[in-house]
Coordinates of C-alpha atoms and ligand atoms in Angstrom, one line a residue:
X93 CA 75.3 95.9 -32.0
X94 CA 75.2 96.4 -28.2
X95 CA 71.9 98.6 -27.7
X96 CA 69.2 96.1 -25.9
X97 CA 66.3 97.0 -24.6
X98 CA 65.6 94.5 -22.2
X99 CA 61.8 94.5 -21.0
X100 CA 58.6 95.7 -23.2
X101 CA 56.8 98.9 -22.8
X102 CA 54.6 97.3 -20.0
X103 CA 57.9 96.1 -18.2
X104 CA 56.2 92.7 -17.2
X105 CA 58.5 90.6 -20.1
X106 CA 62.4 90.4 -19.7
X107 CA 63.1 89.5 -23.0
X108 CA 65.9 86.8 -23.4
X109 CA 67.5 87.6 -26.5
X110 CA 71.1 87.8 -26.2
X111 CA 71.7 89.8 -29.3
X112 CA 70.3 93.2 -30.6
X113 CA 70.5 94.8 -33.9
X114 CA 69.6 97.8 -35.4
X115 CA 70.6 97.4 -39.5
X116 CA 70.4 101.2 -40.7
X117 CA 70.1 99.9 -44.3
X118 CA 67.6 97.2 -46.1
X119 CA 70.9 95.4 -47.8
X120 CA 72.0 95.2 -44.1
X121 CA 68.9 93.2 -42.5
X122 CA 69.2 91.1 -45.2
X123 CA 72.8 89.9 -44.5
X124 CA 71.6 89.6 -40.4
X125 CA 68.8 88.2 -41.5
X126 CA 69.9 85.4 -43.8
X127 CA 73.6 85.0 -41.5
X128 CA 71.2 84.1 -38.1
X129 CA 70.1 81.0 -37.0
X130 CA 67.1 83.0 -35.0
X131 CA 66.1 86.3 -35.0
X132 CA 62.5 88.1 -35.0
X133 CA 61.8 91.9 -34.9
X134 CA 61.1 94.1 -31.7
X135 CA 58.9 97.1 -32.8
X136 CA 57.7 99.7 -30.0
X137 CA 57.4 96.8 -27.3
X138 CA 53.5 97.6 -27.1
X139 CA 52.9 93.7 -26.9
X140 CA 52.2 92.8 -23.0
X141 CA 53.5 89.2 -23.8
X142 CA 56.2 87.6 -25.2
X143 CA 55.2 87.9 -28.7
X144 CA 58.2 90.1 -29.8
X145 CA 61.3 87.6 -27.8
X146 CA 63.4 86.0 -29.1
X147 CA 65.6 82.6 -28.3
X148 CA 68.7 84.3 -30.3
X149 CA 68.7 88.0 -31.7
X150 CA 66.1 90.6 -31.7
X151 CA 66.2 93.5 -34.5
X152 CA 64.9 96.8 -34.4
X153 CA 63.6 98.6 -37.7
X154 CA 64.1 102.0 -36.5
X155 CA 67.0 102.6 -37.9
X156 CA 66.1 102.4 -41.7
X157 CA 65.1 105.2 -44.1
X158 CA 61.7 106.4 -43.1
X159 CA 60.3 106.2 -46.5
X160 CA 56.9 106.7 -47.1
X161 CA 55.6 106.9 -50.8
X162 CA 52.4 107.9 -52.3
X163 CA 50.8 106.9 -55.1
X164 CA 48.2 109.3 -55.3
X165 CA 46.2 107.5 -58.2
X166 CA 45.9 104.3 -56.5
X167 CA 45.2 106.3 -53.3
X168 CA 48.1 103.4 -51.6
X169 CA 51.4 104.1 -49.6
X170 CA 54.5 102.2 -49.1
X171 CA 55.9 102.8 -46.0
X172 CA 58.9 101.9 -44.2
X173 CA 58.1 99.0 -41.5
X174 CA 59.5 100.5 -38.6
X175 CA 57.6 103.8 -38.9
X176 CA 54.9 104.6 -35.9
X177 CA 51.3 106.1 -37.0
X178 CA 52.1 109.0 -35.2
X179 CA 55.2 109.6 -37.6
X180 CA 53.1 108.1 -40.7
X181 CA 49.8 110.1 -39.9
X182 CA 51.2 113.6 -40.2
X183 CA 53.1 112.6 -43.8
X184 CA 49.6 111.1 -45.1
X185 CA 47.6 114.4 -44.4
X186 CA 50.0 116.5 -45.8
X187 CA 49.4 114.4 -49.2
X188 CA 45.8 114.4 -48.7
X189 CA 45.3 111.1 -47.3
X190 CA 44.6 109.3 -44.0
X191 CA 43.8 105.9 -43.0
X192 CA 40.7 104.7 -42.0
X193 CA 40.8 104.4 -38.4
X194 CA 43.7 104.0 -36.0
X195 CA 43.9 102.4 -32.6
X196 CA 43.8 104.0 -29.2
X197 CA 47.5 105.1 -29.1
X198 CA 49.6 106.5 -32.0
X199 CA 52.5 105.3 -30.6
X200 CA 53.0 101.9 -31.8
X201 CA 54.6 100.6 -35.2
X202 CA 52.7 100.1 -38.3
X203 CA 54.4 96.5 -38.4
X204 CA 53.8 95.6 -34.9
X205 CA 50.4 97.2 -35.1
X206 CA 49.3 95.0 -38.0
X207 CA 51.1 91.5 -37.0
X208 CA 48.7 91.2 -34.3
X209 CA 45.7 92.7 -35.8
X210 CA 45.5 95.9 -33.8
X211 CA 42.2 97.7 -34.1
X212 CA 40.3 100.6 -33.0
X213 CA 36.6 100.9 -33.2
X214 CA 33.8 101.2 -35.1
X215 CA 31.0 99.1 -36.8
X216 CA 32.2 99.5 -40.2
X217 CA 35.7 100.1 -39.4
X218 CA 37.7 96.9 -39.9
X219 CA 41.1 96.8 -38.1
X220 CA 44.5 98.3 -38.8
X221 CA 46.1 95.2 -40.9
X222 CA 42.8 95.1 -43.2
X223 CA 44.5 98.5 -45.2
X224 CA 47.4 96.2 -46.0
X225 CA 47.1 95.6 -49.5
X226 CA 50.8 94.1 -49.9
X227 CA 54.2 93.3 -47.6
X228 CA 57.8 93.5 -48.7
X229 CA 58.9 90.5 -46.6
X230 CA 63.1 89.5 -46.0
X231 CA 62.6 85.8 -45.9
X232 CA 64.9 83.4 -43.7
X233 CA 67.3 83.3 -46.4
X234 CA 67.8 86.7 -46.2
X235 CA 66.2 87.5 -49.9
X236 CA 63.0 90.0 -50.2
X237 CA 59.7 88.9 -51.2
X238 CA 56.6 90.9 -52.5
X239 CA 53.5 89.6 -51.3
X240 CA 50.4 91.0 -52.6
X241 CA 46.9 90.8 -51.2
X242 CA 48.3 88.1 -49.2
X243 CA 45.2 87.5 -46.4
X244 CA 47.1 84.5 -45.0
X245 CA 50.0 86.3 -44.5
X246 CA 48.9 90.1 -42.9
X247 CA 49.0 88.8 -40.0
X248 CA 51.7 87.2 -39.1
X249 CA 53.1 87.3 -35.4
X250 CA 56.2 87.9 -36.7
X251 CA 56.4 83.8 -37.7
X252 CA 56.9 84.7 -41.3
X253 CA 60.0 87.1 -41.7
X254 CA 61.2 90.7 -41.6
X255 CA 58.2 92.8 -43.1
X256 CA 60.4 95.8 -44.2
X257 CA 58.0 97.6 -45.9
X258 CA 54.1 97.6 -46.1
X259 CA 51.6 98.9 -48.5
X260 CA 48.2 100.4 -47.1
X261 CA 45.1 101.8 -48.5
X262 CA 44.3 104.9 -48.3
X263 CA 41.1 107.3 -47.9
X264 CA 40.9 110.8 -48.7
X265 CA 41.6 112.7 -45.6
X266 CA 38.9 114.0 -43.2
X267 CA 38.0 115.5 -40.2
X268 CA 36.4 114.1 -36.8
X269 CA 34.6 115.5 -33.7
X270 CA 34.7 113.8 -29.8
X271 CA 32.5 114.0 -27.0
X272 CA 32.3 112.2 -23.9
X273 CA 29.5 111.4 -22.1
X274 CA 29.1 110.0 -18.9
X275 CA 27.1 107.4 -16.6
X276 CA 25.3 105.2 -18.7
X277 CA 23.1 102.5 -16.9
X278 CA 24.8 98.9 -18.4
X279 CA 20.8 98.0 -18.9
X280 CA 20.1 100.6 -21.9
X281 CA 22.6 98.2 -23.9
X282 CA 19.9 95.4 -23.7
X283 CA 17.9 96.7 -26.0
X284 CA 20.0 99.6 -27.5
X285 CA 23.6 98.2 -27.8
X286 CA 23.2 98.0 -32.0
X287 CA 22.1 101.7 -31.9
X288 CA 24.7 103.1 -29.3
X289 CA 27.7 101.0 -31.8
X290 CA 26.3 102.5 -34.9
X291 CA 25.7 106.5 -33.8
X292 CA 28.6 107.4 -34.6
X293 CA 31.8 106.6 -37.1
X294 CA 34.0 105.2 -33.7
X295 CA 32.2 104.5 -30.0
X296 CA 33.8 102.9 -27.5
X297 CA 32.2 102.0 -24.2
X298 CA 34.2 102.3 -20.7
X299 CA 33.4 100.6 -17.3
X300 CA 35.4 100.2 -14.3
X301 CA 32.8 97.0 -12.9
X302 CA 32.0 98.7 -10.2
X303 CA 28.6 99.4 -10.8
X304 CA 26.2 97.6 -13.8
X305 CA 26.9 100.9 -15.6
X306 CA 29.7 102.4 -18.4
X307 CA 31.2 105.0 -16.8
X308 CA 32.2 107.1 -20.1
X309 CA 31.1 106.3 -23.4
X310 CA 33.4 108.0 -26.0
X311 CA 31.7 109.4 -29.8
X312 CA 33.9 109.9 -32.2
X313 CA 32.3 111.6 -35.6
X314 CA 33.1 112.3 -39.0
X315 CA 32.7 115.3 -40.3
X316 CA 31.7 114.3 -43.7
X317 CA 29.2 112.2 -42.7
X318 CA 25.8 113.3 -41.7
X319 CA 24.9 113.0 -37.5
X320 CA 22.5 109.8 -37.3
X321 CA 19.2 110.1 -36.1
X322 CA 20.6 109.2 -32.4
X323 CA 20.4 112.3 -30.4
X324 CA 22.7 114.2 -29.1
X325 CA 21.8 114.7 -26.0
X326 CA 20.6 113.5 -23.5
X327 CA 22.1 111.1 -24.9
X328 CA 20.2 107.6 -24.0
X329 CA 20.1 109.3 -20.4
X330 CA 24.3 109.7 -20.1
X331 CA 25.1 113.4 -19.6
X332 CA 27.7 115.2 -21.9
X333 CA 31.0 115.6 -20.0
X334 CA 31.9 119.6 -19.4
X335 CA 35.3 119.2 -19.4
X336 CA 37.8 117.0 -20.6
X337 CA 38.3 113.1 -19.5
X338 CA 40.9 110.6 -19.4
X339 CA 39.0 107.2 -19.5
X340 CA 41.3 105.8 -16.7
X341 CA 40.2 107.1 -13.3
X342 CA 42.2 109.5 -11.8
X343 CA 44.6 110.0 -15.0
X344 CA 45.1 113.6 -16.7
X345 CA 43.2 114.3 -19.4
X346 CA 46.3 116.2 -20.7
X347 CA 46.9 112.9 -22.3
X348 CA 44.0 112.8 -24.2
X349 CA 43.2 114.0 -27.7
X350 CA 40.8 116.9 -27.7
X351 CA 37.1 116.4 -27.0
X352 CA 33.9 118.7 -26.5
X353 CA 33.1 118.7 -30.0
X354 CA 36.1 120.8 -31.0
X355 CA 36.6 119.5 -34.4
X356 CA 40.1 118.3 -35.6
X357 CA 42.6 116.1 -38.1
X358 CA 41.1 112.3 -38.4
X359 CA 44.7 111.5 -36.6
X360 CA 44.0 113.8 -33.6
X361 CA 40.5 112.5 -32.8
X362 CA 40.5 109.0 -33.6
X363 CA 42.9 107.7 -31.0
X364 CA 42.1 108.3 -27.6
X365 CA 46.0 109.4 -26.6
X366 CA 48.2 112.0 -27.5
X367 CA 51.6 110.8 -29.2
X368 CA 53.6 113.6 -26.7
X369 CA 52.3 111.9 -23.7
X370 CA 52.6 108.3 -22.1
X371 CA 49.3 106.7 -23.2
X372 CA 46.8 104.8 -20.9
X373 CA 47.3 104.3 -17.4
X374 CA 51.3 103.4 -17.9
X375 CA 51.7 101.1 -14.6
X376 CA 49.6 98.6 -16.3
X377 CA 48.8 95.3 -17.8
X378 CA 45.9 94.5 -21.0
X379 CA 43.9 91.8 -21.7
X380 CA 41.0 91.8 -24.6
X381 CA 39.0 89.4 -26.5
X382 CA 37.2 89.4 -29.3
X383 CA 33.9 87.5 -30.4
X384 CA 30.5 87.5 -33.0
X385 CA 29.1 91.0 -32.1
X386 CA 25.8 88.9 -31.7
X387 CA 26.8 87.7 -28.5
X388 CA 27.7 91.6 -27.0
X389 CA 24.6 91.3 -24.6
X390 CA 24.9 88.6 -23.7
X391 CA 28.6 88.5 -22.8
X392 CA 28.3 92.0 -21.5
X393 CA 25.8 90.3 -18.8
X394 CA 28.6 87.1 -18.2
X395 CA 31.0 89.6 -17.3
X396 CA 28.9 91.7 -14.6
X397 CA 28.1 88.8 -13.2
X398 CA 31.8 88.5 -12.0
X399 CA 32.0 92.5 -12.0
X400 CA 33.3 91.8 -7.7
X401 CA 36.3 89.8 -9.0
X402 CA 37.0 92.0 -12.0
X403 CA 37.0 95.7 -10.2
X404 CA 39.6 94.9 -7.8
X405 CA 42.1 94.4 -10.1
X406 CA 41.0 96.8 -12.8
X407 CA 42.3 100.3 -13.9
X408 CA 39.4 100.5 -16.8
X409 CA 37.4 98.0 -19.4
X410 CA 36.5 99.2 -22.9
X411 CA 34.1 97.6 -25.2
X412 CA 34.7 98.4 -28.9
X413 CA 33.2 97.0 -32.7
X414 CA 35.0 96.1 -35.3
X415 CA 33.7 94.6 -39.0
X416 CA 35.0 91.9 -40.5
X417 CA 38.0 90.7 -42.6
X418 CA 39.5 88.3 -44.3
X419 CA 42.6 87.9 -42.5
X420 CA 43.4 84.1 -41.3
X421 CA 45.1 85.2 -37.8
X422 CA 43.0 87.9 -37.2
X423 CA 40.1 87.9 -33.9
X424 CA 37.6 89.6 -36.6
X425 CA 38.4 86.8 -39.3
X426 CA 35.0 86.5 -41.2
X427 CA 33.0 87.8 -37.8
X428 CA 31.9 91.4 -37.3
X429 CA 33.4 91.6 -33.4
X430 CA 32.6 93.2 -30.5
X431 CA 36.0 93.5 -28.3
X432 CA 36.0 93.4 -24.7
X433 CA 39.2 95.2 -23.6
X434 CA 41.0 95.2 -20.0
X435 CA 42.9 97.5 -18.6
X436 CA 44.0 95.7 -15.5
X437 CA 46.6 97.1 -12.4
X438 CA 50.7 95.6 -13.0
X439 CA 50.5 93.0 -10.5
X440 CA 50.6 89.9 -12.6
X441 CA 50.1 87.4 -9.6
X442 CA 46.5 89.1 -8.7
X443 CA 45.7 89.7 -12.7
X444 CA 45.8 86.1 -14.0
X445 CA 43.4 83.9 -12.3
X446 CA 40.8 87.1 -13.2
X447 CA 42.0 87.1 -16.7
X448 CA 41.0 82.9 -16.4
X449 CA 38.1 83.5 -15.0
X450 CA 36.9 86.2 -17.5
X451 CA 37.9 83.6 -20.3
X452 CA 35.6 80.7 -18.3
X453 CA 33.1 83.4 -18.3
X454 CA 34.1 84.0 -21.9
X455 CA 34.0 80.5 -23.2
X456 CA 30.4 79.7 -24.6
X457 CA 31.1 83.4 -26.7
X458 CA 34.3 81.7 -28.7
X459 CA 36.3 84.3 -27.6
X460 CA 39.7 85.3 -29.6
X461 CA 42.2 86.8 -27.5
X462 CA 44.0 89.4 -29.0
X463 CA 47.5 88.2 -30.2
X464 CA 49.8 90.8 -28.3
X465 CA 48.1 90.8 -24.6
X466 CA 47.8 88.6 -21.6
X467 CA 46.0 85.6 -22.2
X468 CA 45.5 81.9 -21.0
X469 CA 43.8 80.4 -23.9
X470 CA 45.0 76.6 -24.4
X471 CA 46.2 76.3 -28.0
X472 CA 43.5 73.7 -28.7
X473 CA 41.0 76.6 -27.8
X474 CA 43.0 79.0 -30.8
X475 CA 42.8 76.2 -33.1
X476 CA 39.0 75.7 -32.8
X477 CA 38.6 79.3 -32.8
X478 CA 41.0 80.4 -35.8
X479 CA 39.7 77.8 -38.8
X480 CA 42.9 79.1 -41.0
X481 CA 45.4 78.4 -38.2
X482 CA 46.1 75.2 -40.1
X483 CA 47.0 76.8 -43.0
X484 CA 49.0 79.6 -41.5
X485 CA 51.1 76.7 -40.2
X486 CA 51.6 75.2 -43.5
X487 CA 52.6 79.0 -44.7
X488 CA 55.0 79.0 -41.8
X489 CA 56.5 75.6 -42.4
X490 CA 57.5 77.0 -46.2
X491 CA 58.3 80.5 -45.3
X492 CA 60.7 79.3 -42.6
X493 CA 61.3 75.6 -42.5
X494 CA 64.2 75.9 -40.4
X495 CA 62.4 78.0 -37.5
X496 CA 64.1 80.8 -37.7
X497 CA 61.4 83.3 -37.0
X498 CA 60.2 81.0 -34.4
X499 CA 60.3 81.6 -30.1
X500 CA 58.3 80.1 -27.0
X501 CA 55.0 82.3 -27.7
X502 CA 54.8 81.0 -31.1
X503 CA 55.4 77.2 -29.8
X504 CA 53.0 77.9 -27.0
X505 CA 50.3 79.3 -29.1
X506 CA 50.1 77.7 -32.3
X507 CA 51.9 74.9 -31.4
X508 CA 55.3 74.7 -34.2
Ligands
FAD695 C1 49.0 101.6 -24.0 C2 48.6 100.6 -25.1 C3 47.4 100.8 -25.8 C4 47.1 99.8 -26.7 N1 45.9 100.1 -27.4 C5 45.5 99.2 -28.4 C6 44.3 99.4 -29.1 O1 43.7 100.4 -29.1 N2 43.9 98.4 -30.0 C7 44.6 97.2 -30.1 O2 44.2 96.3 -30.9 N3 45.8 97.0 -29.4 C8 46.3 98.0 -28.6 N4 47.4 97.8 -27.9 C9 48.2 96.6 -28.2 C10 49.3 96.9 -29.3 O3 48.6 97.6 -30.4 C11 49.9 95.6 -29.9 O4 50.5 94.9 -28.9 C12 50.9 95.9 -31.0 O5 51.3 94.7 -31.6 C13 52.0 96.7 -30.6 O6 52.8 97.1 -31.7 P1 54.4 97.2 -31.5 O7 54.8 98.0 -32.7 O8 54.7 97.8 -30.2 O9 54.8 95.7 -31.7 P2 55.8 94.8 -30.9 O10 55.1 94.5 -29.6 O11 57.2 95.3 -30.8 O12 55.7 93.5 -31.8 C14 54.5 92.7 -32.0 C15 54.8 91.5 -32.9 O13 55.0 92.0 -34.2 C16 56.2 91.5 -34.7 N5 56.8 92.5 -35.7 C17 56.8 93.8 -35.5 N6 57.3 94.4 -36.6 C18 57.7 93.4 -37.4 C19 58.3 93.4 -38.7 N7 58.6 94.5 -39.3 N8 58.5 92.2 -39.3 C20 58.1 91.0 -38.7 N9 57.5 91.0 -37.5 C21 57.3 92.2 -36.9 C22 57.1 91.3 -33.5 O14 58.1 90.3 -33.7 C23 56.0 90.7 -32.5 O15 55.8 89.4 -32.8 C24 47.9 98.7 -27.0 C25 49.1 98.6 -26.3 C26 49.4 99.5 -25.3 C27 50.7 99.4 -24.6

């Protein structure tokens, strides 16, 4: 195969693969799987690290069948690994179905999506990889293996195998409203930050730093659920936005999925970005951690104290929730989370000693980066921060005890 894409989405990783593959059949990754001495997968390329690289071939998933099955009784789907939630959203409604939440962008693989943990928001919404229920995985040897329930192995950095397929639960399909509001004074979260998370079925809080203030706070509704008791507005002294926004200054809100309280599919409303259009700011880098939502205040108040060294080099922050799971690798592992996301400008040389510093400022929190962005954190931070990284270790040790599925992030990180 000659196709090679040579850079992720962001454009700030050359990847160093030599080889690229795109098998068109499942029989076919297996025989490139099990004939090379290192390969791991490159989804969409969303990652802003070098998560997806690879020290001999990469292999792209977008060339097999892109099944997706419903089994309507056990309200589960098995869906073809390479398959974005954009592609898989549409094919779920039509059945009836949706999933529970979805991140900020449709664009991105349900594979990719789930090795790192992805998430969206929402105080009772746990991330993307907790709807995997089981993984058809082509071990280094090439054979496939059916792992069910398998909490160790959901998230996986691509350290374990080829995931060609993945199972996912399902909810019956529903409907969701959005409005914006803007200008919200960062001091109503002192008292209020429980109650602004909870009004509504996905919030997510935006600040550029340059004031103590969140500069659009984002409601995102269910239909079927009753409004809370939070009103509607003024809401806690933020005004409603007349028209529709773009969370990244100065970016069209074409982008953006309809807001104004016009009421639409779960898949329309719950990311922020439409699949048609580039998502975010584009020229950009990300950062985000994740840590107990008990701390939110208080890291909310570390961070604006260093809001004159974050602004300068930010395009936009967002603060989201997320509940807990029971995956080893992921940031929410047995911790409801609050996640402090950062957009920041491409310049990699002016970004990293802000992304240190905002880890120092970080630190007493326990913060867990999110796998597939920019981040410093020393490996013996991760392992006193992930208490199942020693088993996920041992898991990789028998899944792959040649290193197959192995490359400098995963060396760097978790230290095998
Ligand atoms: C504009 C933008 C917005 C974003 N918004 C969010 C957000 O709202 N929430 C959030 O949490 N993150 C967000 N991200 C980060 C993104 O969700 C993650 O980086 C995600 O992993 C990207 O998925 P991908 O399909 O592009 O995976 P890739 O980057 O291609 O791969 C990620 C990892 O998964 C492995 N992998 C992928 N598929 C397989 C497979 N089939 N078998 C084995 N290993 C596999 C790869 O080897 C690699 O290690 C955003 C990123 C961008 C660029």
């Amino acid at each position: 195969m000659n196709v090679r894409l040579r850079t992720n989405w962001a454009g700030n990783v050359a990847f160093a693969a030599r080889d690229f593959y795109r098998p068109s059949s499942l029989s076919e990754l297996q025989a490139l799987v099990a004939r090379s001495a290192r390969i791991r997968v490159l989804a969409t390329g969303h990652s802003f690290n070098d998560l997806a690289d690879s020290p001999g071939a990469q292999v792209s998933l977008a060339g097999l069948p892109p099944e997706v099955s419903v089994d309507s009784a056990a309200s589960v789907a098995r869906v073809a690994a390479g398959l974005s939630y954009a592609e898989l959203a549409v094919r779920l409604d039509a059945r009836g179905f949706a999933l529970r939440n979805l991140a900020s962008l449709p664009h991105i693989s349900v594979s990719g999506a789930t090795a790192t943990a992805t998430h969206g928001s929402g105080t009772a919404n746990q991330n993307l990889a907790a709807a995997v229920v089981g993984l058809s995985l082509v071990t280094a040897d090439g054979d496939l293996m059916e792992l069910d329930r398998a909490d160790g192995a959901v998230v996986h950095l691509g350290a374990l195998g080829v995931v060609s397929s993945l199972t996912l639960a399902l909810v019956p399909a529903f409907e969701v409203s959005q409005r914006v509001y803007e200008n919200l004074p960062l001091e109503v979260l002192d008292d209020r930050f429980t109650d602004v998370m909870t009004s509504a079925y996905s919030v997510s809080l935006f600040t550029d730093w340059r004031a103590p203030r969140l500069t659009q706070v984002w409601i995102k509704r269910r239909l079927d659920v009753p409004a809370s008791s939070v009103p509607e507005a003024p809401w806690f002294t933020a005004t409603p936005a007349t028209s529709p926004r773009h969370p990244v200054p100065g970016a069209s809100p074409d982008a953006c999925t309809a807001q104004l309280g016009i009421p639409g599919r779960w898949y329309d409303r719950l990311p922020h970005f439409r699949p048609e259009f580039k998502p975010s700011a584009g020229d950009e880098l990300q950062s985000e951690y994740l840590l107990p939502v008990a701390h939110a205040v208080p890291a909310l108040h570390a961070l604006n104290q260093i809001r004159d060294r974050l602004a300068p080099v930010l395009r936009i922050c967002e603060i989201r929730a997320v509940a807990a799971d029971q995956l080893w690798l992921s940031p929410c592992y047995r911790q409801d989370s609050v996640a402090f996301h950062f957009t920041w400008i491409a310049d990699a040389a002016a970004v990293r000693p802000v992304v240190m510093l905002a880890e120092r400022q970080l630190a007493p929190f326990g913060p867990r980066p999110h796998w597939g962005k920019v981040f410093t954190t020393p490996r013996e931070d991760l392992r006193a921060r992930y208490e199942r990284l020693p088993d996920f270790l041992d898991l990789m040790r028998r899944f792959d005890p040649s290193g197959k599925f192995r490359n400098a992030y995963i060396a760097r990180s978790l230290g095998l």
